[in-house]
PDB file of C-alpha atoms in Angstrom:
ATOM      1  CA  UNK A   1      -7.634 -29.868   4.062  1.00  0.00           C
ATOM      2  CA  UNK A   2     -11.292 -30.790   3.707  1.00  0.00           C
ATOM      3  CA  UNK A   3     -11.422 -33.406   0.960  1.00  0.00           C
ATOM      4  CA  UNK A   4     -15.231 -33.488   1.021  1.00  0.00           C
ATOM      5  CA  UNK A   5     -15.785 -29.841   0.137  1.00  0.00           C
ATOM      6  CA  UNK A   6     -13.695 -29.076  -2.911  1.00  0.00           C
ATOM      7  CA  UNK A   7     -13.850 -25.322  -2.652  1.00  0.00           C
ATOM      8  CA  UNK A   8     -12.917 -22.909  -5.348  1.00  0.00           C
ATOM      9  CA  UNK A   9     -10.114 -20.759  -3.986  1.00  0.00           C
ATOM     10  CA  UNK A  10      -9.048 -17.537  -5.591  1.00  0.00           C
ATOM     11  CA  UNK A  11      -7.434 -14.333  -4.441  1.00  0.00           C
ATOM     12  CA  UNK A  12      -9.787 -11.436  -3.819  1.00  0.00           C
ATOM     13  CA  UNK A  13      -9.287  -8.394  -6.033  1.00  0.00           C
ATOM     14  CA  UNK A  14      -7.773  -5.555  -4.072  1.00  0.00           C
ATOM     15  CA  UNK A  15      -6.645  -1.977  -4.457  1.00  0.00           C
ATOM     16  CA  UNK A  16      -4.281  -0.060  -2.261  1.00  0.00           C
ATOM     17  CA  UNK A  17      -2.929   3.408  -1.550  1.00  0.00           C
ATOM     18  CA  UNK A  18      -0.191   4.985   0.509  1.00  0.00           C
ATOM     19  CA  UNK A  19      -0.440   7.585   3.272  1.00  0.00           C
ATOM     20  CA  UNK A  20       2.114   9.166   5.578  1.00  0.00           C
ATOM     21  CA  UNK A  21       1.658   6.796   8.507  1.00  0.00           C
ATOM     22  CA  UNK A  22      -0.430   3.983   7.037  1.00  0.00           C
ATOM     23  CA  UNK A  23      -1.004   1.908   3.960  1.00  0.00           C
ATOM     24  CA  UNK A  24      -4.590   1.075   3.007  1.00  0.00           C
ATOM     25  CA  UNK A  25      -5.602  -2.023   1.132  1.00  0.00           C
ATOM     26  CA  UNK A  26      -9.184  -2.766   0.204  1.00  0.00           C
ATOM     27  CA  UNK A  27     -10.269  -6.290  -0.666  1.00  0.00           C
ATOM     28  CA  UNK A  28     -13.246  -5.921  -2.989  1.00  0.00           C
ATOM     29  CA  UNK A  29     -15.417  -8.793  -1.844  1.00  0.00           C
ATOM     30  CA  UNK A  30     -19.182  -8.493  -1.648  1.00  0.00           C
ATOM     31  CA  UNK A  31     -21.155 -10.195   1.126  1.00  0.00           C
ATOM     32  CA  UNK A  32     -18.082 -11.584   2.824  1.00  0.00           C
ATOM     33  CA  UNK A  33     -18.272 -13.969   5.773  1.00  0.00           C
ATOM     34  CA  UNK A  34     -15.694 -15.710   7.937  1.00  0.00           C
ATOM     35  CA  UNK A  35     -13.355 -12.805   7.330  1.00  0.00           C
ATOM     36  CA  UNK A  36      -9.884 -13.366   8.719  1.00  0.00           C
ATOM     37  CA  UNK A  37      -7.128 -10.813   8.503  1.00  0.00           C
ATOM     38  CA  UNK A  38      -3.706 -11.616   9.890  1.00  0.00           C
ATOM     39  CA  UNK A  39      -1.293  -8.748  10.333  1.00  0.00           C
ATOM     40  CA  UNK A  40       2.336  -9.681  10.662  1.00  0.00           C
ATOM     41  CA  UNK A  41       5.183  -7.214  10.730  1.00  0.00           C
ATOM     42  CA  UNK A  42       6.096  -7.861   7.123  1.00  0.00           C
ATOM     43  CA  UNK A  43       3.145  -9.903   5.843  1.00  0.00           C
ATOM     44  CA  UNK A  44      -0.593  -9.628   5.457  1.00  0.00           C
ATOM     45  CA  UNK A  45      -2.935 -12.584   5.230  1.00  0.00           C
ATOM     46  CA  UNK A  46      -6.560 -12.292   4.190  1.00  0.00           C
ATOM     47  CA  UNK A  47      -9.256 -14.890   3.755  1.00  0.00           C
ATOM     48  CA  UNK A  48     -13.019 -14.994   3.584  1.00  0.00           C
ATOM     49  CA  UNK A  49     -15.960 -16.712   1.964  1.00  0.00           C
ATOM     50  CA  UNK A  50     -18.163 -14.659  -0.326  1.00  0.00           C
ATOM     51  CA  UNK A  51     -21.482 -14.659  -2.094  1.00  0.00           C
ATOM     52  CA  UNK A  52     -24.058 -17.368  -2.490  1.00  0.00           C
ATOM     53  CA  UNK A  53     -21.556 -19.670  -4.167  1.00  0.00           C
ATOM     54  CA  UNK A  54     -19.303 -19.814  -1.095  1.00  0.00           C
ATOM     55  CA  UNK A  55     -16.290 -18.759  -3.077  1.00  0.00           C
ATOM     56  CA  UNK A  56     -13.258 -18.915  -0.848  1.00  0.00           C
ATOM     57  CA  UNK A  57     -10.812 -16.065  -1.179  1.00  0.00           C
ATOM     58  CA  UNK A  58      -7.294 -16.137   0.104  1.00  0.00           C
ATOM     59  CA  UNK A  59      -4.565 -13.543  -0.300  1.00  0.00           C
ATOM     60  CA  UNK A  60      -1.070 -13.476   1.114  1.00  0.00           C
ATOM     61  CA  UNK A  61       1.073 -10.394   0.705  1.00  0.00           C
ATOM     62  CA  UNK A  62       4.757 -10.024   1.485  1.00  0.00           C
ATOM     63  CA  UNK A  63       4.793  -6.340   2.308  1.00  0.00           C
ATOM     64  CA  UNK A  64       7.187  -3.746   0.919  1.00  0.00           C
ATOM     65  CA  UNK A  65       7.937  -2.374   4.403  1.00  0.00           C
ATOM     66  CA  UNK A  66       7.301  -3.282   8.009  1.00  0.00           C
ATOM     67  CA  UNK A  67       4.057  -2.559   9.803  1.00  0.00           C
ATOM     68  CA  UNK A  68       2.935  -2.500  13.409  1.00  0.00           C
ATOM     69  CA  UNK A  69       0.526  -5.447  13.651  1.00  0.00           C
ATOM     70  CA  UNK A  70      -0.997  -4.265  16.943  1.00  0.00           C
ATOM     71  CA  UNK A  71      -1.921  -0.867  15.479  1.00  0.00           C
ATOM     72  CA  UNK A  72      -3.229  -2.265  12.195  1.00  0.00           C
ATOM     73  CA  UNK A  73      -6.937  -2.891  11.808  1.00  0.00           C
ATOM     74  CA  UNK A  74      -9.631  -3.720   9.304  1.00  0.00           C
ATOM     75  CA  UNK A  75     -13.273  -2.902   8.684  1.00  0.00           C
ATOM     76  CA  UNK A  76     -15.735  -5.091   6.862  1.00  0.00           C
ATOM     77  CA  UNK A  77     -18.626  -3.686   4.811  1.00  0.00           C
ATOM     78  CA  UNK A  78     -21.034  -5.474   2.494  1.00  0.00           C
ATOM     79  CA  UNK A  79     -18.953  -4.399  -0.459  1.00  0.00           C
ATOM     80  CA  UNK A  80     -15.404  -4.864   0.747  1.00  0.00           C
ATOM     81  CA  UNK A  81     -12.948  -5.303   3.584  1.00  0.00           C
ATOM     82  CA  UNK A  82     -10.697  -2.296   4.141  1.00  0.00           C
ATOM     83  CA  UNK A  83      -7.437  -2.868   5.974  1.00  0.00           C
ATOM     84  CA  UNK A  84      -5.366  -0.100   7.487  1.00  0.00           C
ATOM     85  CA  UNK A  85      -1.733  -1.132   7.939  1.00  0.00           C
ATOM     86  CA  UNK A  86       0.104   1.136  10.342  1.00  0.00           C
ATOM     87  CA  UNK A  87       3.626   1.700   9.064  1.00  0.00           C
ATOM     88  CA  UNK A  88       6.405   0.840  11.470  1.00  0.00           C
ATOM     89  CA  UNK A  89       8.166   3.906  10.118  1.00  0.00           C
ATOM     90  CA  UNK A  90       5.791   6.796   9.476  1.00  0.00           C
ATOM     91  CA  UNK A  91       6.746   9.276   6.799  1.00  0.00           C
ATOM     92  CA  UNK A  92       8.441   6.670   4.632  1.00  0.00           C
ATOM     93  CA  UNK A  93       6.584   6.293   1.353  1.00  0.00           C
ATOM     94  CA  UNK A  94       5.883   2.896  -0.163  1.00  0.00           C
ATOM     95  CA  UNK A  95       6.345   2.937  -3.945  1.00  0.00           C
ATOM     96  CA  UNK A  96       4.489  -0.369  -4.023  1.00  0.00           C
ATOM     97  CA  UNK A  97       2.638  -2.659  -1.639  1.00  0.00           C
ATOM     98  CA  UNK A  98       4.573  -5.837  -2.239  1.00  0.00           C
ATOM     99  CA  UNK A  99       8.138  -6.706  -1.389  1.00  0.00           C
ATOM    100  CA  UNK A 100       9.068  -7.931  -4.844  1.00  0.00           C
ATOM    101  CA  UNK A 101       8.344  -6.072  -8.024  1.00  0.00           C
ATOM    102  CA  UNK A 102       6.396  -8.864  -9.690  1.00  0.00           C
ATOM    103  CA  UNK A 103       2.939  -7.688 -10.628  1.00  0.00           C
ATOM    104  CA  UNK A 104       0.038  -9.284  -8.760  1.00  0.00           C
ATOM    105  CA  UNK A 105      -2.830  -9.657 -11.181  1.00  0.00           C
ATOM    106  CA  UNK A 106      -5.366  -9.226  -8.367  1.00  0.00           C
ATOM    107  CA  UNK A 107      -3.841  -6.012  -7.021  1.00  0.00           C
ATOM    108  CA  UNK A 108      -4.126  -2.488  -8.391  1.00  0.00           C
ATOM    109  CA  UNK A 109      -3.462   1.041  -7.223  1.00  0.00           C
ATOM    110  CA  UNK A 110      -6.455   2.962  -5.897  1.00  0.00           C
ATOM    111  CA  UNK A 111      -5.950   6.104  -7.973  1.00  0.00           C
ATOM    112  CA  UNK A 112      -8.968   7.848  -6.439  1.00  0.00           C
ATOM    113  CA  UNK A 113      -7.228   7.838  -3.092  1.00  0.00           C
ATOM    114  CA  UNK A 114      -3.644   7.938  -4.271  1.00  0.00           C
ATOM    115  CA  UNK A 115      -1.942  11.142  -3.268  1.00  0.00           C
ATOM    116  CA  UNK A 116       1.654  12.270  -3.472  1.00  0.00           C
ATOM    117  CA  UNK A 117       1.595  13.209   0.174  1.00  0.00           C
ATOM    118  CA  UNK A 118       5.345  13.785   0.264  1.00  0.00           C
ATOM    119  CA  UNK A 119       4.961  17.032  -1.641  1.00  0.00           C
ATOM    120  CA  UNK A 120       2.168  18.585   0.352  1.00  0.00           C
ATOM    121  CA  UNK A 121       3.776  19.222   3.690  1.00  0.00           C
ATOM    122  CA  UNK A 122       6.272  21.872   4.649  1.00  0.00           C
ATOM    123  CA  UNK A 123       7.760  20.040   7.589  1.00  0.00           C
ATOM    124  CA  UNK A 124       8.439  16.947   5.546  1.00  0.00           C
ATOM    125  CA  UNK A 125      11.911  17.287   4.102  1.00  0.00           C
ATOM    126  CA  UNK A 126      12.222  13.833   2.614  1.00  0.00           C
ATOM    127  CA  UNK A 127      11.825  14.953  -0.985  1.00  0.00           C
ATOM    128  CA  UNK A 128      14.238  17.827  -0.408  1.00  0.00           C
ATOM    129  CA  UNK A 129      16.762  15.409   1.114  1.00  0.00           C
ATOM    130  CA  UNK A 130      16.417  13.068  -1.816  1.00  0.00           C
ATOM    131  CA  UNK A 131      17.005  15.938  -4.158  1.00  0.00           C
ATOM    132  CA  UNK A 132      20.142  17.052  -2.320  1.00  0.00           C
ATOM    133  CA  UNK A 133      21.476  13.517  -2.263  1.00  0.00           C
ATOM    134  CA  UNK A 134      20.832  13.190  -5.950  1.00  0.00           C
ATOM    135  CA  UNK A 135      22.697  16.411  -6.654  1.00  0.00           C
ATOM    136  CA  UNK A 136      25.585  15.365  -4.446  1.00  0.00           C
ATOM    137  CA  UNK A 137      25.896  11.944  -5.992  1.00  0.00           C
ATOM    138  CA  UNK A 138      26.060  13.591  -9.397  1.00  0.00           C
ATOM    139  CA  UNK A 139      29.266  15.197  -8.216  1.00  0.00           C
ATOM    140  CA  UNK A 140      28.076  18.817  -8.255  1.00  0.00           C
ATOM    141  CA  UNK A 141      29.201  20.290  -4.934  1.00  0.00           C
ATOM    142  CA  UNK A 142      27.417  23.548  -5.627  1.00  0.00           C
ATOM    143  CA  UNK A 143      23.716  22.901  -5.032  1.00  0.00           C
ATOM    144  CA  UNK A 144      21.414  25.185  -6.982  1.00  0.00           C
ATOM    145  CA  UNK A 145      19.707  27.918  -5.007  1.00  0.00           C
ATOM    146  CA  UNK A 146      16.539  26.059  -4.068  1.00  0.00           C
ATOM    147  CA  UNK A 147      14.498  29.036  -2.921  1.00  0.00           C
ATOM    148  CA  UNK A 148      13.209  29.860  -6.355  1.00  0.00           C
ATOM    149  CA  UNK A 149      13.541  26.361  -7.704  1.00  0.00           C
ATOM    150  CA  UNK A 150      10.591  24.600  -6.134  1.00  0.00           C
ATOM    151  CA  UNK A 151       9.031  23.679  -9.448  1.00  0.00           C
ATOM    152  CA  UNK A 152      12.174  22.146 -10.819  1.00  0.00           C
ATOM    153  CA  UNK A 153      12.572  20.149  -7.633  1.00  0.00           C
ATOM    154  CA  UNK A 154       9.244  18.404  -8.050  1.00  0.00           C
ATOM    155  CA  UNK A 155       9.567  17.993 -11.780  1.00  0.00           C
ATOM    156  CA  UNK A 156      12.824  16.164 -11.419  1.00  0.00           C
ATOM    157  CA  UNK A 157      11.205  13.215  -9.652  1.00  0.00           C
ATOM    158  CA  UNK A 158       9.914  10.269 -11.573  1.00  0.00           C
ATOM    159  CA  UNK A 159       6.482   9.005 -10.721  1.00  0.00           C
ATOM    160  CA  UNK A 160       6.655   6.058  -8.333  1.00  0.00           C
ATOM    161  CA  UNK A 161       6.808   2.721 -10.048  1.00  0.00           C
ATOM    162  CA  UNK A 162       3.198   1.587  -9.821  1.00  0.00           C
ATOM    163  CA  UNK A 163       3.818  -1.943 -10.915  1.00  0.00           C
TER     164      UNK A 163
END
C-alpha cells in the first residue's frame, strides 16, 4: 500500500465473447499505461493506469472454465486492452465469463462479436449430443428422425444465459 498516493481504484469496463477455442475479453481503457495482465488457469487479473488523472483500474475474474495461461495473450491499443484466453478445452462453449452467476456491473457481452459458433459447423456434434441427451432424459427411447428436423433441433435450445 502507498499511503501517500491515495489513488482512485475502479474496475475497468469490459466486454467479452466466446469462440470455439478461445474466450476474448476487452478492457475498454483509453491511454492505458503500466498494463499488467495475469493469466492463471482459472483466474484473470488485469490492472493499469489510465488517462491524465492516473485512474487506477483493477479487475479480477474467477473464470467460468479453465484456460491455458501459456497460450493466452493480450494486446494493448490506445483505446483498450484485448485479452485472448485460450480454453483448456476447445469446443466447449462458455455461457458466461465468470464462475458464479452474479452479474458484474463492469462486464457486458460483446454482441457485435458474439456468435453461436456451436451451430455453424458440421463436424461439431455437441449440440446434437445435447439434444439426444435431452430426449433420452425425457424418457422417450424413440428419438425423432433428425434428418429433416434440423430446424426443430436449433429452436429447442434456449439462448445462453447472458447474465
